[in-house]
Tab-separated table of C-alpha atoms and ligand atoms in Angstrom:
chain	number	residue	atom	x	y	z
A	191	MET	CA	90.831	130.645	-194.106
A	192	ASN	CA	87.298	128.535	-195.270
A	193	ASN	CA	83.980	129.499	-194.115
A	194	LYS	CA	84.328	129.751	-190.045
A	195	ILE	CA	80.814	131.322	-189.743
A	196	ALA	CA	77.513	129.542	-188.525
A	197	SER	CA	78.763	125.562	-188.629
A	198	THR	CA	80.193	122.757	-186.621
A	199	ASN	CA	83.584	123.421	-188.251
A	200	THR	CA	83.611	126.797	-186.097
A	201	TYR	CA	83.305	124.678	-183.011
A	202	SER	CA	85.959	122.380	-183.468
A	203	PHE	CA	88.072	125.460	-184.961
A	204	ASN	CA	87.607	127.133	-181.798
A	205	LYS	CA	88.172	124.322	-179.627
A	206	SER	CA	91.461	123.329	-181.051
A	207	LEU	CA	92.310	126.776	-180.896
A	208	LEU	CA	91.233	127.464	-177.247
A	209	LEU	CA	93.248	124.015	-176.440
A	210	MET	CA	96.541	125.942	-178.211
A	211	LEU	CA	95.958	128.675	-176.255
A	212	CYS	CA	95.519	127.415	-172.961
A	213	LEU	CA	98.686	126.041	-173.580
A	214	LEU	CA	100.332	129.255	-174.522
A	215	SER	CA	98.507	131.162	-171.655
A	216	SER	CA	99.997	128.358	-169.222
A	217	TYR	CA	103.428	129.052	-171.045
A	218	CYS	CA	102.832	132.426	-170.327
A	219	TRP	CA	101.613	132.842	-166.828
A	220	LEU	CA	105.193	130.621	-165.791
A	221	VAL	CA	107.174	133.269	-167.887
A	222	GLY	CA	105.132	136.202	-166.549
A	223	SER	CA	105.196	134.721	-162.535
A	224	ALA	CA	109.139	134.064	-163.240
A	225	SER	CA	109.887	137.838	-163.660
A	226	ALA	CA	109.295	140.351	-160.919
A	227	ASN	CA	108.693	142.971	-163.427
A	228	GLN	CA	105.868	141.048	-165.193
A	229	PRO	CA	102.734	142.959	-164.193
A	230	SER	CA	100.517	140.170	-164.281
A	231	ASP	CA	99.068	137.424	-165.470
A	232	TYR	CA	98.199	137.846	-169.633
A	233	SER	CA	95.542	135.040	-169.203
A	234	ARG	CA	93.564	137.252	-167.153
A	235	PRO	CA	93.430	140.461	-168.363
A	236	ASN	CA	91.590	143.465	-167.409
A	237	ILE	CA	88.859	143.867	-170.046
A	238	ILE	CA	87.021	147.427	-171.014
A	239	LEU	CA	83.961	147.527	-173.510
A	240	ILE	CA	83.332	150.681	-174.312
A	241	VAL	CA	80.502	150.946	-176.787
A	242	THR	CA	78.892	154.588	-178.223
A	243	ASP	CA	75.345	154.841	-179.559
A	244	ASP	CA	74.874	155.773	-182.792
A	245	GLN	CA	78.090	157.154	-183.432
A	246	GLY	CA	79.203	157.835	-186.850
A	247	TYR	CA	81.950	156.215	-188.774
A	248	ALA	CA	83.538	159.424	-189.685
A	249	ASP	CA	83.109	160.790	-185.979
A	250	VAL	CA	86.435	160.123	-184.711
A	251	GLY	CA	89.621	161.010	-185.105
A	252	PHE	CA	91.085	157.972	-185.926
A	253	ASN	CA	88.645	157.689	-189.067
A	254	GLY	CA	89.086	161.367	-189.811
A	255	SER	CA	86.862	163.919	-188.453
A	256	THR	CA	88.153	167.445	-188.435
A	257	ASP	CA	85.495	168.989	-186.604
A	258	ILE	CA	84.786	166.558	-183.798
A	259	PRO	CA	88.670	166.288	-181.834
A	260	THR	CA	88.389	162.717	-180.321
A	261	PRO	CA	91.658	162.927	-178.801
A	262	HIS	CA	91.522	160.178	-176.426
A	263	ILE	CA	89.090	157.824	-178.111
A	264	ASP	CA	91.833	158.261	-180.596
A	265	ARG	CA	94.482	156.881	-178.010
A	266	ILE	CA	93.140	153.301	-178.116
A	267	ALA	CA	93.871	153.121	-181.642
A	268	ASP	CA	96.996	154.812	-181.364
A	269	GLU	CA	98.277	153.129	-179.227
A	270	GLY	CA	96.856	149.546	-180.265
A	271	VAL	CA	94.516	149.218	-183.721
A	272	ARG	CA	92.163	150.653	-185.594
A	273	PHE	CA	89.833	148.849	-187.929
A	274	ASP	CA	88.914	149.887	-191.516
A	275	GLN	CA	86.168	147.281	-192.434
A	276	ALA	CA	84.482	146.942	-188.511
A	277	TYR	CA	80.769	145.359	-188.469
A	278	VAL	CA	78.041	145.411	-186.454
A	279	THR	CA	75.586	142.861	-186.568
A	280	PHE	CA	72.084	144.838	-186.782
A	281	PRO	CA	71.984	148.848	-187.663
A	282	VAL	CA	70.090	149.587	-184.561
A	283	CYS	CA	70.853	149.329	-181.251
A	284	GLY	CA	69.004	146.180	-179.150
A	285	PRO	CA	70.071	143.156	-181.717
A	286	SER	CA	73.328	144.663	-182.377
A	287	ARG	CA	74.028	144.199	-178.409
A	288	ALA	CA	72.563	141.026	-178.504
A	289	GLY	CA	74.934	139.830	-181.194
A	290	PHE	CA	78.421	141.279	-179.393
A	291	LEU	CA	77.204	140.719	-175.748
A	292	THR	CA	76.707	136.940	-176.979
A	293	GLY	CA	79.336	136.500	-179.252
A	294	ARG	CA	76.648	134.882	-181.413
A	295	TYR	CA	74.268	135.851	-184.246
A	296	GLN	CA	71.180	137.233	-182.445
A	297	GLY	CA	69.159	135.521	-184.795
A	298	ARG	CA	69.792	132.412	-183.615
A	299	PHE	CA	67.835	132.863	-180.478
A	300	GLY	CA	65.155	135.106	-182.248
A	301	PHE	CA	66.459	138.651	-180.906
A	302	ARG	CA	65.879	140.165	-184.271
A	303	ASP	CA	64.407	143.799	-183.464
A	304	ASN	CA	64.144	145.909	-180.155
A	305	PRO	CA	62.228	144.178	-177.679
A	306	SER	CA	59.039	145.851	-176.509
A	307	ILE	CA	60.117	147.120	-172.998
A	308	ASN	CA	56.821	146.378	-171.048
A	309	PRO	CA	57.693	145.076	-167.876
A	310	MET	CA	54.206	142.686	-168.516
A	311	GLU	CA	55.907	141.122	-171.703
A	312	GLU	CA	57.590	137.942	-170.359
A	313	SER	CA	59.583	136.957	-173.452
A	314	ALA	CA	60.958	140.775	-173.879
A	315	GLY	CA	64.930	140.353	-172.758
A	316	LEU	CA	68.011	138.441	-174.143
A	317	PRO	CA	66.595	134.572	-173.303
A	318	VAL	CA	68.468	133.361	-169.983
A	319	GLN	CA	69.605	130.372	-172.135
A	320	GLU	CA	71.941	132.316	-173.630
A	321	GLU	CA	75.486	133.346	-172.026
A	322	ILE	CA	76.588	136.935	-172.452
A	323	ILE	CA	80.495	137.974	-171.747
A	324	SER	CA	79.908	138.673	-167.832
A	325	GLU	CA	78.494	135.163	-167.336
A	326	HIS	CA	81.243	133.806	-169.250
A	327	LEU	CA	83.859	136.087	-167.389
A	328	LYS	CA	82.203	135.010	-163.688
A	329	LYS	CA	83.352	131.267	-164.208
A	330	ILE	CA	86.854	132.310	-164.310
A	331	ASN	CA	86.526	134.944	-161.096
A	332	TYR	CA	86.336	138.066	-162.746
A	333	ARG	CA	84.199	140.985	-161.241
A	334	SER	CA	81.980	142.476	-163.761
A	335	MET	CA	80.336	145.723	-163.579
A	336	VAL	CA	77.894	147.508	-166.599
A	337	VAL	CA	77.760	151.227	-166.627
A	338	GLY	CA	74.785	152.992	-168.901
A	339	LYS	CA	72.503	151.415	-171.136
A	340	TRP	CA	71.587	148.227	-170.657
A	341	HIS	CA	68.840	147.500	-172.947
A	342	MET	CA	68.585	143.482	-172.833
A	343	GLY	CA	64.992	143.752	-170.638
A	344	VAL	CA	63.712	145.079	-167.948
A	345	ARG	CA	62.380	142.371	-166.017
A	346	PRO	CA	64.317	140.931	-162.939
A	347	GLU	CA	65.322	137.837	-164.811
A	348	TYR	CA	66.902	139.610	-167.401
A	349	HIS	CA	68.654	142.443	-165.007
A	350	PRO	CA	72.238	142.565	-165.486
A	351	LEU	CA	72.484	141.298	-162.159
A	352	ALA	CA	70.980	138.284	-163.298
A	353	ARG	CA	73.180	138.042	-166.084
A	354	GLY	CA	76.821	138.050	-164.299
A	355	PHE	CA	77.235	141.395	-163.890
A	356	ASP	CA	78.633	142.252	-159.784
A	357	GLU	CA	77.344	145.844	-160.469
A	358	PHE	CA	74.925	147.852	-162.151
A	359	TYR	CA	74.681	151.556	-162.628
A	360	GLY	CA	72.336	153.317	-165.458
A	361	PHE	CA	68.746	152.301	-167.029
A	362	LEU	CA	67.491	149.375	-168.022
A	363	SER	CA	65.583	150.571	-171.460
A	364	GLY	CA	67.447	151.713	-174.767
A	365	GLY	CA	67.256	155.519	-174.527
A	366	HIS	CA	67.472	158.486	-171.766
A	367	ARG	CA	67.459	162.079	-171.645
A	368	TYR	CA	70.651	163.886	-170.156
A	369	PHE	CA	69.940	165.928	-167.734
A	370	PRO	CA	69.482	164.007	-164.316
A	371	SER	CA	67.649	166.889	-162.744
A	372	LYS	CA	64.625	165.844	-164.903
A	373	TYR	CA	64.602	162.255	-163.880
A	374	ILE	CA	60.927	162.080	-162.325
A	375	TYR	CA	59.689	158.087	-162.751
A	376	ASP	CA	60.530	155.258	-160.341
A	377	GLN	CA	58.996	152.376	-163.018
A	378	ILE	CA	58.677	152.222	-166.686
A	379	ASP	CA	54.923	152.760	-167.353
A	380	LYS	CA	52.967	153.126	-170.398
A	381	LYS	CA	52.133	156.518	-169.826
A	382	PRO	CA	53.420	159.281	-170.748
A	383	VAL	CA	55.023	157.875	-173.752
A	384	LYS	CA	58.585	157.490	-173.408
A	385	THR	CA	58.557	158.048	-169.516
A	386	TRP	CA	61.797	155.545	-169.610
A	387	TYR	CA	63.569	158.241	-170.941
A	388	LEU	CA	63.229	160.082	-167.680
A	389	THR	CA	63.280	157.155	-164.797
A	390	ARG	CA	65.660	158.141	-161.945
A	391	LEU	CA	68.895	155.761	-162.252
A	392	MET	CA	70.065	152.388	-160.996
A	393	LYS	CA	72.019	151.571	-158.876
A	394	ASP	CA	72.121	147.364	-158.636
A	395	TYR	CA	68.714	147.415	-157.638
A	396	GLU	CA	67.491	150.519	-156.643
A	397	ARG	CA	66.519	153.921	-157.908
A	398	VAL	CA	69.126	156.500	-156.680
A	399	ASP	CA	69.775	160.349	-157.875
A	400	SER	CA	72.867	161.156	-159.613
A	401	ASN	CA	75.162	163.206	-158.183
A	402	SER	CA	76.087	165.015	-161.519
A	403	ASP	CA	74.642	167.161	-164.081
A	404	TYR	CA	74.824	165.761	-166.841
A	405	LEU	CA	74.256	161.971	-167.707
A	406	THR	CA	77.798	161.084	-169.726
A	407	ASP	CA	79.552	162.959	-167.107
A	408	ASP	CA	77.762	160.429	-164.342
A	409	LEU	CA	78.882	157.117	-166.018
A	410	SER	CA	82.433	158.504	-166.562
A	411	ASP	CA	82.508	158.993	-162.614
A	412	GLN	CA	80.860	155.549	-162.017
A	413	ALA	CA	83.507	153.812	-164.664
A	414	VAL	CA	86.671	155.406	-162.653
A	415	ALA	CA	85.142	154.487	-159.701
A	416	PHE	CA	84.612	150.711	-160.463
A	417	ILE	CA	88.308	150.658	-161.868
A	418	GLU	CA	89.389	152.441	-158.728
A	419	ARG	CA	87.700	150.034	-156.445
A	420	SER	CA	88.651	147.081	-158.015
A	421	ASN	CA	92.061	147.783	-157.851
A	422	LYS	CA	92.253	147.706	-154.240
A	423	GLN	CA	91.459	144.358	-153.631
A	424	LYS	CA	93.763	142.710	-151.352
A	425	GLY	CA	95.629	139.228	-151.590
A	426	SER	CA	97.999	137.480	-153.845
A	427	GLU	CA	97.704	138.439	-157.621
A	428	GLN	CA	96.386	134.845	-158.387
A	429	GLU	CA	93.818	135.554	-155.284
A	430	ARG	CA	92.446	139.231	-157.058
A	431	GLN	CA	89.741	139.275	-159.262
A	432	PRO	CA	90.419	141.118	-162.681
A	433	PHE	CA	87.930	143.113	-164.079
A	434	PHE	CA	85.219	143.520	-166.828
A	435	LEU	CA	83.991	146.854	-167.397
A	436	TYR	CA	81.119	147.346	-170.156
A	437	LEU	CA	80.975	150.781	-170.060
A	438	ALA	CA	77.390	151.689	-172.382
A	439	TYR	CA	77.533	155.274	-172.854
A	440	ASN	CA	74.062	155.982	-174.387
A	441	ALA	CA	75.834	158.990	-176.146
A	442	PRO	CA	75.410	160.320	-178.558
A	443	HIS	CA	71.622	158.613	-179.188
A	444	MET	CA	68.756	161.339	-179.633
A	445	PRO	CA	67.968	163.243	-177.503
A	446	LEU	CA	70.766	166.000	-178.681
A	447	GLU	CA	71.243	167.236	-174.680
A	448	ALA	CA	74.480	169.047	-173.932
A	449	THR	CA	75.782	171.094	-171.057
A	450	GLU	CA	77.659	174.877	-171.587
A	451	LYS	CA	81.057	173.284	-170.547
A	452	TYR	CA	81.251	170.916	-174.138
A	453	LEU	CA	78.969	173.190	-176.347
A	454	LYS	CA	81.094	175.969	-175.907
A	455	ARG	CA	84.256	173.737	-177.292
A	456	PHE	CA	81.855	174.058	-180.720
A	457	SER	CA	81.128	177.423	-181.457
A	458	HIS	CA	82.845	177.241	-184.687
A	459	ILE	CA	79.852	174.663	-185.947
A	460	LYS	CA	76.973	176.765	-186.931
A	461	ASP	CA	74.227	173.680	-187.317
A	462	LYS	CA	73.122	173.669	-183.944
A	463	ARG	CA	72.328	169.958	-184.185
A	464	ARG	CA	75.373	169.015	-185.227
A	465	ARG	CA	76.755	171.484	-182.523
A	466	THR	CA	75.366	169.737	-179.683
A	467	TYR	CA	76.220	166.058	-181.480
A	468	ALA	CA	79.806	167.337	-181.281
A	469	ALA	CA	79.469	168.405	-177.808
A	470	MET	CA	77.802	164.732	-176.994
A	471	VAL	CA	80.598	163.146	-178.503
A	472	SER	CA	83.217	165.634	-176.251
A	473	ALA	CA	81.762	164.459	-173.489
A	474	VAL	CA	82.260	160.488	-173.982
A	475	ASP	CA	85.806	161.761	-175.237
A	476	ASP	CA	86.755	163.368	-171.945
A	477	GLY	CA	85.398	160.289	-170.380
A	478	VAL	CA	87.425	158.113	-172.199
A	479	GLY	CA	89.943	160.114	-171.612
A	480	ARG	CA	89.448	159.910	-167.678
A	481	VAL	CA	89.226	156.031	-167.799
A	482	LEU	CA	92.676	155.836	-169.982
A	483	GLU	CA	94.321	158.175	-167.366
A	484	THR	CA	93.080	155.897	-164.254
A	485	LEU	CA	94.540	152.882	-165.855
A	486	ASP	CA	97.960	154.924	-166.170
A	487	SER	CA	97.952	156.320	-162.962
A	488	LEU	CA	97.297	153.093	-161.305
A	489	ASN	CA	100.005	151.676	-163.896
A	490	ILE	CA	97.337	148.657	-165.285
A	491	SER	CA	97.424	149.946	-168.795
A	492	ASP	CA	99.634	147.389	-170.035
A	493	ASN	CA	97.415	144.190	-169.282
A	494	THR	CA	94.341	145.987	-169.753
A	495	LEU	CA	92.254	144.884	-173.088
A	496	ILE	CA	89.898	147.993	-174.017
A	497	PHE	CA	87.933	147.599	-176.999
A	498	PHE	CA	85.757	150.752	-178.439
A	499	LEU	CA	83.053	150.171	-180.888
A	500	SER	CA	79.437	152.378	-181.669
A	501	ASP	CA	76.744	149.796	-181.542
A	502	ASN	CA	75.357	150.920	-185.309
A	503	GLY	CA	75.884	153.441	-187.678
A	504	GLY	CA	75.203	157.061	-187.270
A	505	SER	CA	71.956	158.683	-187.250
A	506	LEU	CA	71.532	161.242	-190.257
A	507	PRO	CA	69.912	164.353	-189.854
A	508	SER	CA	68.481	164.107	-193.415
A	509	MET	CA	66.936	160.521	-193.398
A	510	GLY	CA	66.139	159.668	-189.922
A	511	GLU	CA	66.181	156.606	-188.842
A	512	ASN	CA	64.982	153.528	-191.729
A	513	GLY	CA	65.921	156.754	-194.332
A	514	LYS	CA	61.588	157.012	-193.864
A	515	GLY	CA	62.015	160.537	-192.053
A	516	LYS	CA	59.476	159.173	-189.251
A	517	TYR	CA	62.136	160.334	-186.783
A	518	PRO	CA	64.066	163.562	-187.229
A	519	GLY	CA	67.336	161.975	-187.146
A	520	ASN	CA	70.751	163.050	-185.584
A	521	ALA	CA	73.732	164.801	-186.798
A	522	ALA	CA	76.144	162.048	-187.247
A	523	SER	CA	78.373	161.871	-189.924
A	524	ASN	CA	79.525	158.303	-191.623
A	525	GLY	CA	81.746	159.916	-194.462
A	526	LEU	CA	81.616	158.152	-197.532
A	527	LEU	CA	79.426	155.600	-196.259
A	528	ARG	CA	75.729	155.020	-197.754
A	529	ASP	CA	73.105	155.594	-195.757
A	530	GLY	CA	73.128	155.324	-191.665
A	531	LYS	CA	71.275	153.885	-188.351
A	532	GLY	CA	68.435	151.658	-189.526
A	533	SER	CA	70.027	150.936	-192.753
A	534	LEU	CA	71.816	147.574	-194.601
A	535	TYR	CA	74.001	149.947	-196.277
A	536	GLU	CA	77.498	150.585	-195.307
A	537	GLY	CA	76.625	153.459	-193.101
A	538	GLY	CA	74.416	151.394	-191.161
A	539	LEU	CA	76.511	148.451	-190.013
A	540	ARG	CA	80.396	149.761	-190.146
A	541	VAL	CA	81.399	151.045	-186.946
A	542	PRO	CA	84.276	153.473	-185.603
A	543	PHE	CA	85.935	150.128	-183.966
A	544	ALA	CA	89.424	150.512	-182.000
A	545	LEU	CA	91.358	147.794	-180.091
A	546	ARG	CA	94.067	148.096	-177.588
A	547	TRP	CA	96.133	145.923	-175.215
A	548	PRO	CA	99.795	146.521	-174.950
A	549	ALA	CA	100.882	143.152	-173.223
A	550	LYS	CA	99.695	141.560	-176.311
A	551	ILE	CA	99.350	143.944	-179.301
A	552	LYS	CA	101.588	146.471	-180.597
A	553	ALA	CA	100.734	149.998	-181.443
A	554	GLY	CA	99.747	151.926	-184.365
A	555	ILE	CA	98.503	148.858	-186.460
A	556	ASP	CA	95.977	149.755	-189.252
A	557	TYR	CA	93.749	146.450	-189.716
A	558	LYS	CA	91.877	146.402	-192.928
A	559	PRO	CA	90.300	143.129	-193.190
A	560	MET	CA	86.854	142.956	-192.423
A	561	ILE	CA	86.042	142.059	-188.765
A	562	SER	CA	82.580	141.729	-186.712
A	563	SER	CA	81.623	143.057	-182.901
A	564	LEU	CA	81.256	138.907	-182.572
A	565	ASP	CA	84.799	138.985	-181.913
A	566	ILE	CA	84.907	140.684	-178.984
A	567	LEU	CA	83.988	137.529	-176.981
A	568	ALA	CA	85.681	134.907	-179.150
A	569	THR	CA	89.128	137.097	-178.671
A	570	ILE	CA	88.279	137.155	-174.943
A	571	VAL	CA	87.627	133.500	-174.965
A	572	GLY	CA	90.471	132.630	-177.288
A	573	GLN	CA	92.851	134.595	-174.705
A	574	THR	CA	91.132	133.555	-171.589
A	575	GLY	CA	91.144	130.142	-172.048
A	576	LEU	CA	87.492	129.900	-171.254
A	577	THR	CA	85.325	127.018	-172.732
A	578	ILE	CA	81.793	127.441	-174.721
A	579	SER	CA	79.160	125.056	-174.853
A	580	GLU	CA	78.992	122.773	-177.619
A	581	GLN	CA	74.940	124.106	-177.334
A	582	ARG	CA	75.854	127.715	-178.726
A	583	PRO	CA	79.261	127.942	-180.463
A	584	LEU	CA	80.389	131.285	-181.085
A	585	ASP	CA	80.149	132.754	-184.581
A	586	GLY	CA	83.190	135.254	-184.156
A	587	VAL	CA	87.164	134.890	-183.947
A	588	ASP	CA	90.075	135.456	-181.498
A	589	LEU	CA	91.263	138.462	-183.761
A	590	VAL	CA	94.699	138.424	-181.711
A	591	PRO	CA	96.688	135.711	-183.633
A	592	PHE	CA	95.516	137.803	-186.696
A	593	LEU	CA	96.832	141.525	-185.278
A	594	THR	CA	100.351	139.677	-184.055
A	595	GLY	CA	101.020	137.936	-187.429
A	596	LYS	CA	100.523	134.551	-185.925
A	597	THR	CA	97.834	133.751	-188.049
A	598	THR	CA	97.624	134.648	-192.017
A	599	GLY	CA	94.450	134.730	-193.625
A	600	LYS	CA	91.586	136.859	-192.737
A	601	PRO	CA	89.046	136.774	-190.087
A	602	HIS	CA	85.878	135.912	-192.112
A	603	ASP	CA	84.755	134.874	-195.451
A	604	LEU	CA	81.484	136.276	-195.335
A	605	LEU	CA	79.137	137.918	-192.941
A	606	PHE	CA	75.663	138.154	-192.724
A	607	TRP	CA	72.550	140.550	-192.009
A	608	GLU	CA	68.982	140.614	-192.439
A	609	MET	CA	65.852	142.792	-191.149
A	610	THR	CA	63.363	140.483	-192.112
A	611	GLU	CA	60.638	142.028	-189.340
A	612	ARG	CA	61.405	145.881	-190.584
A	613	SER	CA	61.695	145.731	-194.142
A	614	GLY	CA	62.192	141.970	-195.489
A	615	LEU	CA	65.761	142.829	-196.755
A	616	TYR	CA	68.815	141.239	-196.022
A	617	VAL	CA	72.819	141.794	-196.927
A	618	VAL	CA	75.838	139.320	-197.187
A	619	ARG	CA	78.987	140.413	-197.965
A	620	ASP	CA	82.710	138.408	-198.760
A	621	ALA	CA	85.892	140.192	-199.314
A	622	THR	CA	85.048	141.947	-202.071
A	623	ILE	CA	81.620	142.190	-203.272
A	624	LYS	CA	78.492	142.992	-201.193
A	625	VAL	CA	75.069	141.562	-201.911
A	626	HIS	CA	71.738	143.462	-200.905
A	627	GLY	CA	68.360	141.337	-201.463
A	628	ARG	CA	64.874	140.738	-200.228
A	629	ALA	CA	63.632	137.549	-198.888
A	630	SER	CA	60.630	137.673	-201.105
A	631	GLU	CA	62.337	138.536	-204.097
A	632	ASP	CA	64.898	136.708	-206.552
A	633	GLU	CA	66.240	140.244	-207.671
A	634	VAL	CA	69.180	141.409	-206.266
A	635	GLU	CA	71.754	143.994	-206.154
A	636	ALA	CA	75.309	143.888	-205.771
A	637	TYR	CA	78.241	146.116	-205.300
A	638	ASN	CA	81.861	145.822	-205.372
A	639	LEU	CA	82.864	147.584	-202.432
A	640	ILE	CA	86.779	147.996	-202.870
A	641	LYS	CA	86.101	149.670	-205.974
A	642	ASP	CA	82.519	151.784	-204.515
A	643	LEU	CA	82.810	151.816	-201.163
A	644	SER	CA	79.885	154.427	-201.610
A	645	GLU	CA	77.757	151.714	-202.887
A	646	THR	CA	76.572	153.751	-206.185
A	647	THR	CA	76.822	151.309	-208.984
A	648	PRO	CA	75.149	148.290	-208.910
A	649	LEU	CA	77.270	145.639	-210.915
A	650	ASP	CA	75.799	143.671	-214.020
A	651	SER	CA	78.639	141.504	-215.715
A	652	ILE	CA	78.335	137.830	-215.813
A	653	HIS	CA	81.188	137.508	-213.639
A	654	ASP	CA	79.419	139.577	-211.078
A	655	VAL	CA	76.136	137.778	-211.277
A	656	LYS	CA	77.794	134.139	-210.703
A	657	GLN	CA	79.275	135.471	-207.547
A	658	THR	CA	76.263	136.889	-206.508
A	659	GLN	CA	74.430	133.811	-206.826
A	660	VAL	CA	76.960	131.808	-204.922
A	661	LEU	CA	76.437	134.632	-201.959
A	662	GLN	CA	72.523	134.231	-202.181
A	663	GLN	CA	73.477	130.399	-201.871
A	664	ARG	CA	75.386	131.070	-198.667
A	665	PHE	CA	72.665	133.660	-197.188
A	666	GLN	CA	69.751	131.035	-197.322
A	667	ASP	CA	72.238	128.236	-195.558
A	668	TRP	CA	72.872	130.541	-192.934
A	669	GLN	CA	69.326	131.886	-192.739
A	670	SER	CA	67.970	128.638	-192.330
A	671	GLN	CA	70.064	128.750	-188.964
A	672	MET	CA	68.243	131.505	-187.288
A	673	LYS	CA	65.257	131.358	-185.459
A	674	PRO	CA	62.044	133.448	-185.643
A	675	ILE	CA	61.649	136.587	-183.440
A	676	VAL	CA	61.108	135.954	-179.921
A	677	PHE	CA	59.357	139.074	-178.322
A	678	PRO	CA	56.789	141.522	-178.994
A	679	THR	CA	59.190	144.585	-180.828
A	680	LEU	CA	59.220	148.343	-178.964
A	681	GLN	CA	56.351	149.324	-181.611
A	682	ALA	CA	53.995	146.556	-180.630
A	683	PRO	CA	50.552	147.487	-178.495
A	684	TRP	CA	51.455	147.125	-174.689
A	685	LYS	CA	49.723	144.275	-172.816
A	686	GLU	CA	48.190	145.684	-169.879
A	687	ARG	CA	48.943	145.492	-166.618
A	688	LYS	CA	46.281	143.186	-164.691
B	446	LIG	CA1	72.401	152.674	-181.232
């Protein structure tokens, strides 16, 4: 397939695909309604998006982890699809989330770094002109909840309930401590530093106390309760609302904190930081298991579309964010991938990613071509028949036709990243070659990812130079469509309250 990214062709492609899928969906509905045994309307699946925070590529069983078993997360991949080369759009939390929630490269709307969490900064959030997954799904009568980390702005206009969600339980900032007994603040304020890690949780707009002694367990409780609540609706199948659950765990993001229940599973890990990190991942895995068991017990697993991914690469113990050692880093493993969170090498961008939808996609697929977290919304749009504004075309593609074999070729010819505000660095890759450059310089380094997954040996042949120049040009074309940053970053000085 030709380039579908960042062009008007994207929209035309999506539009014709949507038309085709609408017809197909109607057909499926008719077939479904003709049989009493068909569980529900396949064009309106329940949707669960499970996101972990800073989890390493190699820290799931389905990517080969041996010291941290994740049997429940692995179930999603085993009963659906494991993606070998799944990318997020930025190597830290905020911009990555803005990307997959809108289905668009976040640079298109200037979300180019983590925004300030200062409530006095009016622009610090996901621009309200953009539409996110929950806002799209609201148009077709979905009921949505976000559980956990929001990070898309702390002001009322950026609150989840102003962005298409019907329910919210969690915290607005980009990080949080894990023991609720320590939560003492009712608002995010400048001092002491990081009060936002110790705020009481929010249920919709109210501050509430947790019923659990561990945040990760609390979030899992809330997710299960939402699924059960959604399944109790009265009325015919057409009257009942399908649900969208965005389960955004902040684990295993720093700080490293776990309860004895999970720590005692990892006495074989001698490094204390790695042991605590493993316990945090294990708590998430238990939660995912409870979500899957709930779907089973309610007999709705078949027509529930689940995505699982980490929001960026694992934060490494030796490097800290940005590779500068400014922070102690975390205790993740990205396996053979170079570097981690904050880096444009594979360890920062390539993440564990799995998808399950038994009604439409067979079990046990190991999908090799590169995909993007931008494909999450495009897949939802493609499968539900939603229409997308011409002013805000999506950058992703519907993955389902690729997974069912209805479409040949690959979802993406090219993917792009840039972190101008942090380092001036950018990368662009095709199926084979990845080019690293800096906006202010002509010189680049390139790697063959098929032969050199760990990005250790820069290419130097004439052939590779030509291909590199083509990719540089494509990057410049893409970059010209991006907007400057629209808010002060997390590191910016605070505007004072008046
Ligand atoms: Ca993160």
